[in-house]
Short mmCIF file of C-alpha atoms in Angstrom, two decimals:
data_model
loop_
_atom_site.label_atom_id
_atom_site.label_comp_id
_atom_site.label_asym_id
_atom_site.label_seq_id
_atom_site.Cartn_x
_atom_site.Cartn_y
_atom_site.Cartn_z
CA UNK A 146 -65.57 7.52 73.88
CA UNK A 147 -69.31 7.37 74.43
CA UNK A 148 -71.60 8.03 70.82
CA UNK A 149 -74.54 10.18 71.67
CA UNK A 150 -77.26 10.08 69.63
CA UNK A 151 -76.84 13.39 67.24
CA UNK A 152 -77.63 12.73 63.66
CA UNK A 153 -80.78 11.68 62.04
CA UNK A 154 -80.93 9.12 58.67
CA UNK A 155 -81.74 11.55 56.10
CA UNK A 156 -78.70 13.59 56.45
CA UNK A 157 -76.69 10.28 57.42
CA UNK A 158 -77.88 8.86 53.94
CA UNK A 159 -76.79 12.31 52.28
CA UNK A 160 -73.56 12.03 53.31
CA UNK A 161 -73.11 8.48 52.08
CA UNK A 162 -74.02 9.95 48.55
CA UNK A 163 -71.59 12.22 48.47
CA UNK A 164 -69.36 9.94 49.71
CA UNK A 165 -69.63 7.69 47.43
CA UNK A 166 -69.71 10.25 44.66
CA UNK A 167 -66.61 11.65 45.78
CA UNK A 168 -63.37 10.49 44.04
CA UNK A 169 -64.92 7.67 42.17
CA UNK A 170 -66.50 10.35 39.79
CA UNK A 171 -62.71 11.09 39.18
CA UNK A 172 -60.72 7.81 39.00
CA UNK A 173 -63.09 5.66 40.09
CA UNK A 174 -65.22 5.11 36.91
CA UNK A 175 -62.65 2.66 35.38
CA UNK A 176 -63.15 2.29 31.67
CA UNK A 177 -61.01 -0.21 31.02
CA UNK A 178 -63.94 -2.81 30.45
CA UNK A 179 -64.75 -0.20 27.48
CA UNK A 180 -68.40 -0.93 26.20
CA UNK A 181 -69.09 -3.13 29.35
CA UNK A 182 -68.18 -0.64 32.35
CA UNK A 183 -71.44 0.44 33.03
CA UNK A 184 -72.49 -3.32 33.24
CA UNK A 185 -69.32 -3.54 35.64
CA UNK A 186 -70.79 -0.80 37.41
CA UNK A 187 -74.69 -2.53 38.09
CA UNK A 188 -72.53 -5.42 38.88
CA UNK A 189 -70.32 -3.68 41.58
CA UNK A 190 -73.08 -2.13 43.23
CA UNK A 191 -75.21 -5.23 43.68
CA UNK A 192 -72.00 -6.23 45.48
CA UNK A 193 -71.27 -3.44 46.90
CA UNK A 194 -74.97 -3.81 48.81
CA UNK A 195 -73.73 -7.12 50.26
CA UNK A 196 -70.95 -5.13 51.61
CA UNK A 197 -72.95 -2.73 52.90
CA UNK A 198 -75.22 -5.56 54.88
CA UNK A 199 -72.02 -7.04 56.42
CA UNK A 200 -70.81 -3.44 58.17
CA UNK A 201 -74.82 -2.88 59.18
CA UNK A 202 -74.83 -6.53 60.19
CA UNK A 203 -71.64 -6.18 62.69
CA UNK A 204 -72.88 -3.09 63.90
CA UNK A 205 -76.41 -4.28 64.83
CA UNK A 206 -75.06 -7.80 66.57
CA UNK A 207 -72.31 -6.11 68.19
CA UNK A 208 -74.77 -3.21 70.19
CA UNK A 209 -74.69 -1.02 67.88
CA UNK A 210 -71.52 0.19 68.70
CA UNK A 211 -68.14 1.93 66.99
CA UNK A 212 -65.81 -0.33 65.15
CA UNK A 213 -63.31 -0.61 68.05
CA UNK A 214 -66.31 -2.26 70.17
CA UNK A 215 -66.99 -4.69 67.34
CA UNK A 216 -63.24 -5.82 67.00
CA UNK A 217 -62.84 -6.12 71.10
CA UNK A 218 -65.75 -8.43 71.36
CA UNK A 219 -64.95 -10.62 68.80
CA UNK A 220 -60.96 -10.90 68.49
CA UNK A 221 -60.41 -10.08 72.63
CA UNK A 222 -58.83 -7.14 74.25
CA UNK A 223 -55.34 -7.24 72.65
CA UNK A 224 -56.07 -8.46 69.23
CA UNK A 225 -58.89 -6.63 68.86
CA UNK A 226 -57.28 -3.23 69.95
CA UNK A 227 -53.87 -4.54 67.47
CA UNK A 228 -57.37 -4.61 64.44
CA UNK A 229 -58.68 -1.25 65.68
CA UNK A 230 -54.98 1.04 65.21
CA UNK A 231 -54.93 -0.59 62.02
CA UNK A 232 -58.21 0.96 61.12
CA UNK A 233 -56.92 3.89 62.56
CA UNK A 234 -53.94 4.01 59.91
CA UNK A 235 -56.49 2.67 57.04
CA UNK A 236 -58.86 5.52 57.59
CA UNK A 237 -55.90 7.94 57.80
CA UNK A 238 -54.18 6.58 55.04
CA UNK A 239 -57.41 6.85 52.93
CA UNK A 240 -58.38 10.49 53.66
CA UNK A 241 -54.41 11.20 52.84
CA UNK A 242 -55.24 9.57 49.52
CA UNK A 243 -57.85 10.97 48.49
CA UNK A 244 -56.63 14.40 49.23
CA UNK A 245 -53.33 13.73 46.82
CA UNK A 246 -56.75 12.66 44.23
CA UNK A 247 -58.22 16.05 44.96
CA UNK A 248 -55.09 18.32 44.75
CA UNK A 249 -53.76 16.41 41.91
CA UNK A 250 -57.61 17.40 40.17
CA UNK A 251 -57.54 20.96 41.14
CA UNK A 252 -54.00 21.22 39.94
CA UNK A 253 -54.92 19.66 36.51
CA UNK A 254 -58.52 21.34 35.59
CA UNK A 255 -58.59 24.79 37.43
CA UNK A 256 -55.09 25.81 39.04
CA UNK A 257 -52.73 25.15 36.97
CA UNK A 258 -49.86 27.15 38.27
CA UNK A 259 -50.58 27.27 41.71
CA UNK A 260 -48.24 25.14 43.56
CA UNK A 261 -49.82 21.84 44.82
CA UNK A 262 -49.04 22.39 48.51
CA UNK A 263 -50.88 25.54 48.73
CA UNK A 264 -53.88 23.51 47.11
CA UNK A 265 -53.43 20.81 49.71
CA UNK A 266 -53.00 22.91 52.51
CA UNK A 267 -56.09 24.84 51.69
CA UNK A 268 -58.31 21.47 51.13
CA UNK A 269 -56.57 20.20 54.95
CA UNK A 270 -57.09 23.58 57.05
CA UNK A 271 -60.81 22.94 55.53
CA UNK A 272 -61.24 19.26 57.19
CA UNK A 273 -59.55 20.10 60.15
CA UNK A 274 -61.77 23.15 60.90
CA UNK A 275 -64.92 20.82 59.70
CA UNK A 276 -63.28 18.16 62.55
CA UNK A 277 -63.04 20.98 65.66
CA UNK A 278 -66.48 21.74 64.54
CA UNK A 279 -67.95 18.36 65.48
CA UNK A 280 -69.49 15.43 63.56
CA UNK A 281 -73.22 16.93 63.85
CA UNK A 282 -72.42 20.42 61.97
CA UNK A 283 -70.86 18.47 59.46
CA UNK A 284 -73.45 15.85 58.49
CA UNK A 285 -76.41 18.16 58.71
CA UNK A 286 -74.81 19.95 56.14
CA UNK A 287 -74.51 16.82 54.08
CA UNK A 288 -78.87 17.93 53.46
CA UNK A 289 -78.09 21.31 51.87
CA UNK A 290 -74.51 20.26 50.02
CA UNK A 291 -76.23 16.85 48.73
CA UNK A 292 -79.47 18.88 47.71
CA UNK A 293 -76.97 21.28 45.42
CA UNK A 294 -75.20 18.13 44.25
CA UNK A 295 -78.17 16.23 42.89
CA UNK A 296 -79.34 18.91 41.33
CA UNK A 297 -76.20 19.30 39.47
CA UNK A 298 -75.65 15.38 38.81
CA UNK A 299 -79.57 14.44 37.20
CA UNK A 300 -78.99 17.84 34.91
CA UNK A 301 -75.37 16.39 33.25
CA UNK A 302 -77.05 13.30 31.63
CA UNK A 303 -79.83 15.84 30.15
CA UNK A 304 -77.48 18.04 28.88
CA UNK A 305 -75.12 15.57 27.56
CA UNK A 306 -78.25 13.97 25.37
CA UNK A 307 -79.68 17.59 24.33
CA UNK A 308 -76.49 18.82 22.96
CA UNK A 309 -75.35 16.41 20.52
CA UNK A 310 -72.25 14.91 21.30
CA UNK A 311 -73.47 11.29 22.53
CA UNK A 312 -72.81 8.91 20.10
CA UNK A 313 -74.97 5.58 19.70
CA UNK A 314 -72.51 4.20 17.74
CA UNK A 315 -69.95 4.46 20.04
CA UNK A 316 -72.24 2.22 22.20
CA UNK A 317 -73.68 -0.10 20.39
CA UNK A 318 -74.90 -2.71 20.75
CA UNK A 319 -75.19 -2.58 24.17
CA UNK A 320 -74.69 -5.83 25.74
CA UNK A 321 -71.38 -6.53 23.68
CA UNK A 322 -69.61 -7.67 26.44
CA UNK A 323 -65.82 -8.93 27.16
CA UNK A 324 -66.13 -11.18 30.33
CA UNK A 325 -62.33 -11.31 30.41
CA UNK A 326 -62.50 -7.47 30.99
CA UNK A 327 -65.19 -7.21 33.54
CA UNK A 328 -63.48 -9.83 35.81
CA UNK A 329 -60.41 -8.16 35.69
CA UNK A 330 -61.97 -4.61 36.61
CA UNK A 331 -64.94 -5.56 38.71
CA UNK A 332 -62.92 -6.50 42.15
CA UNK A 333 -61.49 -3.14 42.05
CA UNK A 334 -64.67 -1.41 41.67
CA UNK A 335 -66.28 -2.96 44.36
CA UNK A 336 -63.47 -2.54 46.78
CA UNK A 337 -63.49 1.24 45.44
CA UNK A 338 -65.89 2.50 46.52
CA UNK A 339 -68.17 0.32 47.82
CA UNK A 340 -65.73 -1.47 50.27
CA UNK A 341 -64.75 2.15 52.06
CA UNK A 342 -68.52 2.54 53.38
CA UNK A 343 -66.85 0.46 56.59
CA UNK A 344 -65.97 3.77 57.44
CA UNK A 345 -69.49 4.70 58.16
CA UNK A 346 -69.45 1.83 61.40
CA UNK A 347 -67.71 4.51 62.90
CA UNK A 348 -70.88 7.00 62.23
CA UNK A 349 -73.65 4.88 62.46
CA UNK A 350 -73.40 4.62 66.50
CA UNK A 351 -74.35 8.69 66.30
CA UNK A 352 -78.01 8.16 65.25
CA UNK A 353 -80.60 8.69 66.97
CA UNK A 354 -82.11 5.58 68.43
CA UNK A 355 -85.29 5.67 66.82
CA UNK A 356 -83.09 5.86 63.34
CA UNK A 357 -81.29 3.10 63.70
CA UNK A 358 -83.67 0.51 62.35
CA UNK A 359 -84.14 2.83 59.30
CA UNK A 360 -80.29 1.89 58.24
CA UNK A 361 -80.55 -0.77 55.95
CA UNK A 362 -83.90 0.04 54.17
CA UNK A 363 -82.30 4.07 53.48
CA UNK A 364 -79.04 2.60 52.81
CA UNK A 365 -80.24 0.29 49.88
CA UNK A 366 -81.84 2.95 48.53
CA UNK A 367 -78.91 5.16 48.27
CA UNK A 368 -76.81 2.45 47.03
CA UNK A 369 -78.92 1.03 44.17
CA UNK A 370 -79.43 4.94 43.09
CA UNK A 371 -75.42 5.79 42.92
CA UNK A 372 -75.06 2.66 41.33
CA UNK A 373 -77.50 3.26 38.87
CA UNK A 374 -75.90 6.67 38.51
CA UNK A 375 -72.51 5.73 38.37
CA UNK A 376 -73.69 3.21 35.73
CA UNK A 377 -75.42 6.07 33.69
CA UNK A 378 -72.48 8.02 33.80
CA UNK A 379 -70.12 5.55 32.51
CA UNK A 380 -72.56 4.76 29.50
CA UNK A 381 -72.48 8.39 28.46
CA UNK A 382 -69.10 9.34 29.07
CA UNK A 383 -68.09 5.89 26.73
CA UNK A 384 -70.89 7.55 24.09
CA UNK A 385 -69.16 10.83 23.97
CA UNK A 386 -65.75 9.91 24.09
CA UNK A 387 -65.62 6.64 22.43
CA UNK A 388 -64.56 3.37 24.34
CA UNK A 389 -61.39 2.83 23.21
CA UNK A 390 -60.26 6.53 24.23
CA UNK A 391 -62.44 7.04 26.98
CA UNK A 392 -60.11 4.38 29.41
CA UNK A 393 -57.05 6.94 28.28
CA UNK A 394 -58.58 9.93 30.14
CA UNK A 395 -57.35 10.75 33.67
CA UNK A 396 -60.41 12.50 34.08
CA UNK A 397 -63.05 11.17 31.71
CA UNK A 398 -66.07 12.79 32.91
CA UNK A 399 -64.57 16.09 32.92
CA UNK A 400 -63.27 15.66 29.21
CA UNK A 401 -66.80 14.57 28.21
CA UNK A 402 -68.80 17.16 29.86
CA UNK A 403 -66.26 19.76 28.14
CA UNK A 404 -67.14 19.50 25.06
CA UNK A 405 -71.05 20.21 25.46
CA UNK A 406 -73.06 22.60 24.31
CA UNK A 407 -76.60 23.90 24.76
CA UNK A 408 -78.22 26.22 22.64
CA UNK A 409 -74.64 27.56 20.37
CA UNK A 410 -73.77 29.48 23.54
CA UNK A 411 -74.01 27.90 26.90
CA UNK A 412 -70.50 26.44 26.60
CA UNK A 413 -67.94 25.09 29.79
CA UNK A 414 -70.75 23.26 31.74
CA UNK A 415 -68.10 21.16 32.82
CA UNK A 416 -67.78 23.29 35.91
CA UNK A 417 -70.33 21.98 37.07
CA UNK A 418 -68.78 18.63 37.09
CA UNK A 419 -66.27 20.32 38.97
CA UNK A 420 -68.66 21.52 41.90
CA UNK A 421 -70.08 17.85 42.14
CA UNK A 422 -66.29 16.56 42.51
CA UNK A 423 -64.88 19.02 45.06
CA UNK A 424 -68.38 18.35 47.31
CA UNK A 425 -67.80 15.03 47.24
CA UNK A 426 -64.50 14.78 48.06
CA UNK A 427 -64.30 17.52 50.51
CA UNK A 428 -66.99 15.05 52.17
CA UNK A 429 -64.88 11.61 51.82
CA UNK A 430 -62.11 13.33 53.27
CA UNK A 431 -63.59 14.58 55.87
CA UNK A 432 -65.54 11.22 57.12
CA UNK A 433 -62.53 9.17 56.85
CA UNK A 434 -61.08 12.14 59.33
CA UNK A 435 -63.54 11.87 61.60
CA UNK A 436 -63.16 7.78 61.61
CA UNK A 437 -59.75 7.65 61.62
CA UNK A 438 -59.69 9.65 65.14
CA UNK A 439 -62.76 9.10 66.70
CA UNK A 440 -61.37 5.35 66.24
CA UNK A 441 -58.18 6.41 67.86
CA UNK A 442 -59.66 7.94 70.56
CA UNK A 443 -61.80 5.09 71.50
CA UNK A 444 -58.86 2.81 71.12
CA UNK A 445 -56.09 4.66 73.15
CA UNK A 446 -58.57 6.27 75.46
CA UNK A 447 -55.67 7.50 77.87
CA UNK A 448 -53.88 9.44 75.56
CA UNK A 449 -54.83 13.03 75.42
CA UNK A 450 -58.03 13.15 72.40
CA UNK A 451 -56.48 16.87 71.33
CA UNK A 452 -52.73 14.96 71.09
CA UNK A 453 -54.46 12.53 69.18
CA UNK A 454 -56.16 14.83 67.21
CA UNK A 455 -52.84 16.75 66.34
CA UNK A 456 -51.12 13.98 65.49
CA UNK A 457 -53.91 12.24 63.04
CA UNK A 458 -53.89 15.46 61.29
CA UNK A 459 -50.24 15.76 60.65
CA UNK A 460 -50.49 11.66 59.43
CA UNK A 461 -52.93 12.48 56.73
CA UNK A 462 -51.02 15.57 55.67
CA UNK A 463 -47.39 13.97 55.61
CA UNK A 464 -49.07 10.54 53.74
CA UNK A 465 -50.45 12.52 51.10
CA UNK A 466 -47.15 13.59 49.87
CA UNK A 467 -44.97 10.71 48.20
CA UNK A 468 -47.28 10.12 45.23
CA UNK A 469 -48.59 13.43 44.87
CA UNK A 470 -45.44 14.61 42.60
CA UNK A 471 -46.16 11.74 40.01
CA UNK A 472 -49.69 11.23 38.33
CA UNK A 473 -48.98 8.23 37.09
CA UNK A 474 -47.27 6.44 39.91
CA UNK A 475 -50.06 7.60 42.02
CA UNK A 476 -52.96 6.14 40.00
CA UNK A 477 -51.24 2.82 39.64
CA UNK A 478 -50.89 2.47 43.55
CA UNK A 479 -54.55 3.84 43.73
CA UNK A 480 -56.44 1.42 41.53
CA UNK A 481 -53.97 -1.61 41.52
CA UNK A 482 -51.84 -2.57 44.22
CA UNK A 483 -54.41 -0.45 47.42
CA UNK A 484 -57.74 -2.86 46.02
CA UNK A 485 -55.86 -5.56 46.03
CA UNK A 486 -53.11 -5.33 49.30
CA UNK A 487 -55.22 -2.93 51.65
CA UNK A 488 -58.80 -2.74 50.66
CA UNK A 489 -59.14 -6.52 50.02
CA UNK A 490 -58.24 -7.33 53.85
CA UNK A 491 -59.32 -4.74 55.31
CA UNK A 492 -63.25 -3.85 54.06
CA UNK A 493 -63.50 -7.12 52.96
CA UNK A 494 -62.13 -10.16 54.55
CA UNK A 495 -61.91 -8.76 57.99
CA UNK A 496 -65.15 -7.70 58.13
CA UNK A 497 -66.66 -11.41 56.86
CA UNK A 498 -64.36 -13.10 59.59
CA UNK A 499 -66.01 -10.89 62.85
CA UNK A 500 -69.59 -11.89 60.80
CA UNK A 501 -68.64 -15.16 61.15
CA UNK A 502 -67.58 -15.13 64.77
CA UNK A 503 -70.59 -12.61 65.75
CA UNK A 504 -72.72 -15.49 63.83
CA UNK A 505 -71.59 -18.05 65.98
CA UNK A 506 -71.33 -16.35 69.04
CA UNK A 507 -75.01 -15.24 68.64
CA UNK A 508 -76.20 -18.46 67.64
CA UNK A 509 -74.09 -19.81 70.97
CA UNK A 510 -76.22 -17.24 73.08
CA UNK A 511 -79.07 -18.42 71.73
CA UNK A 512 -79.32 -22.17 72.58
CA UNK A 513 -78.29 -21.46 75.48
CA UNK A 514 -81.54 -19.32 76.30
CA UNK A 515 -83.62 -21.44 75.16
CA UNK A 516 -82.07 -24.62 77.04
CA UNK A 517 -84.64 -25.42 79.76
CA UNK A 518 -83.53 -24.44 83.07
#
């Protein structure tokens, strides 16, 4: 499949926010570390950049092509296309995932007797119509959706300080820390989220030429910010709730935005929290779509793309049913066994093993052009 040059960086770097806002807003701020989660979270996202420099890495060395490309050149024709339908099941498997997250959300905070497959059905007729629409609709509207979100996101940590219900005492003092607990959580918080941006190898070979040296510089920026947000956002949701309550939530945020108040009568701002969530997710679903069968469609390139398309779809539907019955059993998958079984190998040791061979085999290429003749 050839990528023509479509998107620009700005609203390439949009939809990374929201991606990355997404479900980790939800599940992904892990409180277990209590006091020291938002330290966790600095310390994920200053891994989460290396991360980031690995995919951009691969992607530059390997002419700037899609993930399949990378994984042909550097593990051969067979292996590599064996590596690239695994991505294709990864990425399909993860937008099935966080679609269970999103229904499972909706279902808890807003719906509450609607049936969940109506809720999921609704969210999936939504991505697939984004997906027949094409990849440049959708990211340009990342601009106008992120702009909305922002504004929404730098207002909660005002409102949360104006109305009261942050405690300091709750917090303090600040840098009592349990290095037990943040080596425990921080693997999982760097596979999740930081680790799914290898999704965006598969979006990157759609900028415009001129953009593409922009990638890293934009994409540090918009890193170190969510990370600094994410990190905000644990603080205060551990100095409203308290930390040993605040890892009991299923939804922390949303309990701690619940409770404020501005003025004795501006009361259930936590619908905004809501807003922020469903953009984000609506997003992370949707890109993992798009990677998960633009992949395929490079990698089986003689199959028909709309049978393809079809049957991706139906994939991400069908695996987004046998967890999405059981809260519980769902979460545990979500934050302990997929970090550790899936993500680990997959956004993470993969990825350094093709640096490694691109390394050498560019370092190879090298000598040998500067032999003299």
């Amino acid at each position: 499949m050839e990528n023509k040059p479509i998107i620009g960086i700005i609203e390439t770097m949009f939809a990374m926010l929201l991606f990355l806002l997404g479900s980790s807003v939800i599940l992904g701020l892990n409180l277990t570390a209590e006091k020291a989660s938002w330290i966790v979270s600095l310390a994920a996202g200053g891994a989460g950049l290396l991360l980031f420099h690995i995919y951009v890495y691969l992607w530059k060395n390997n002419d700037y092509g899609n993930l399949a490309l990378i994984l042909k050149k550097n593990m051969g024709k067979f292996l590599g296309m064996a590596a690239s339908l695994l991505y294709v099941l990864y990425f399909a498997y993860l937008a099935s995932r966080v679609l269970a997250d999103f229904t499972m959300f909706i279902n808890s905070t807003l719906l509450y007797t609607m049936s969940p497959f109506f809720i999921k059905f609704s969210i999936f007729l939504v991505v697939a119509y984004t997906y027949v629409k094409g990849l440049e609709a959708f990211i340009r509207s990342a601009v106008i959706i992120g702009s909305v979100t922002l504004l929404f996101i730098l207002l909660i940590p005002i409102w949360i300080l104006i109305s009261g219900t942050f405690h300091w005492e709750y917090i303090d003092p600040i840098f009592d820390m349990d290095f037990n607990n943040i080596i425990k959580v921080l693997p999982t918080m760097v596979t999740f989220p930081f680790g799914e941006l290898i999704a965006f190898v598969m979006i990157f070979p759609y900028l415009n030429h001129e953009h593409r040296s922009a990638v890293s510089k934009n994409g540090n920026m918009m890193i170190i910010f969510f990370t600094i947000l994410l990190s905000l956002i644990s603080f205060l949701t551990i100095g409203v709730l308290h930390p040993e309550l605040a890892k009991n939530y299923t939804f922390p945020i949303i309990n701690a935005i619940e409770g404020v108040t501005l003025f004795d009568f501006i009361k259930r701002l936590d619908v905004f929290a809501v807003i922020i969530i469903i953009f984000g997710g609506y997003f992370k679903i949707a890109i993992f779509t798009f990677a998960s069968i633009n992949l395929a469609k490079t990698t089986m390139n003689k199959v028909k793309p709309k049978l393809l398309t079809v049957s991706i779809l139906m994939v991400i539907l069908l695996l987004s049913y046998p967890y999405a019955e059981n809260l519980s059993q769902h979460l545990e998958v979500g934050l302990k066994y997929v970090p550790l079984l899936i993500h680990l190998p997959l956004a993470i040791l993969l990825p350094i093993f093709i640096m490694f061979i691109t390394f050498v085999k560019k370092r190879r290429r090298n000598s040998r052009l500067s032999e003299p003749s």
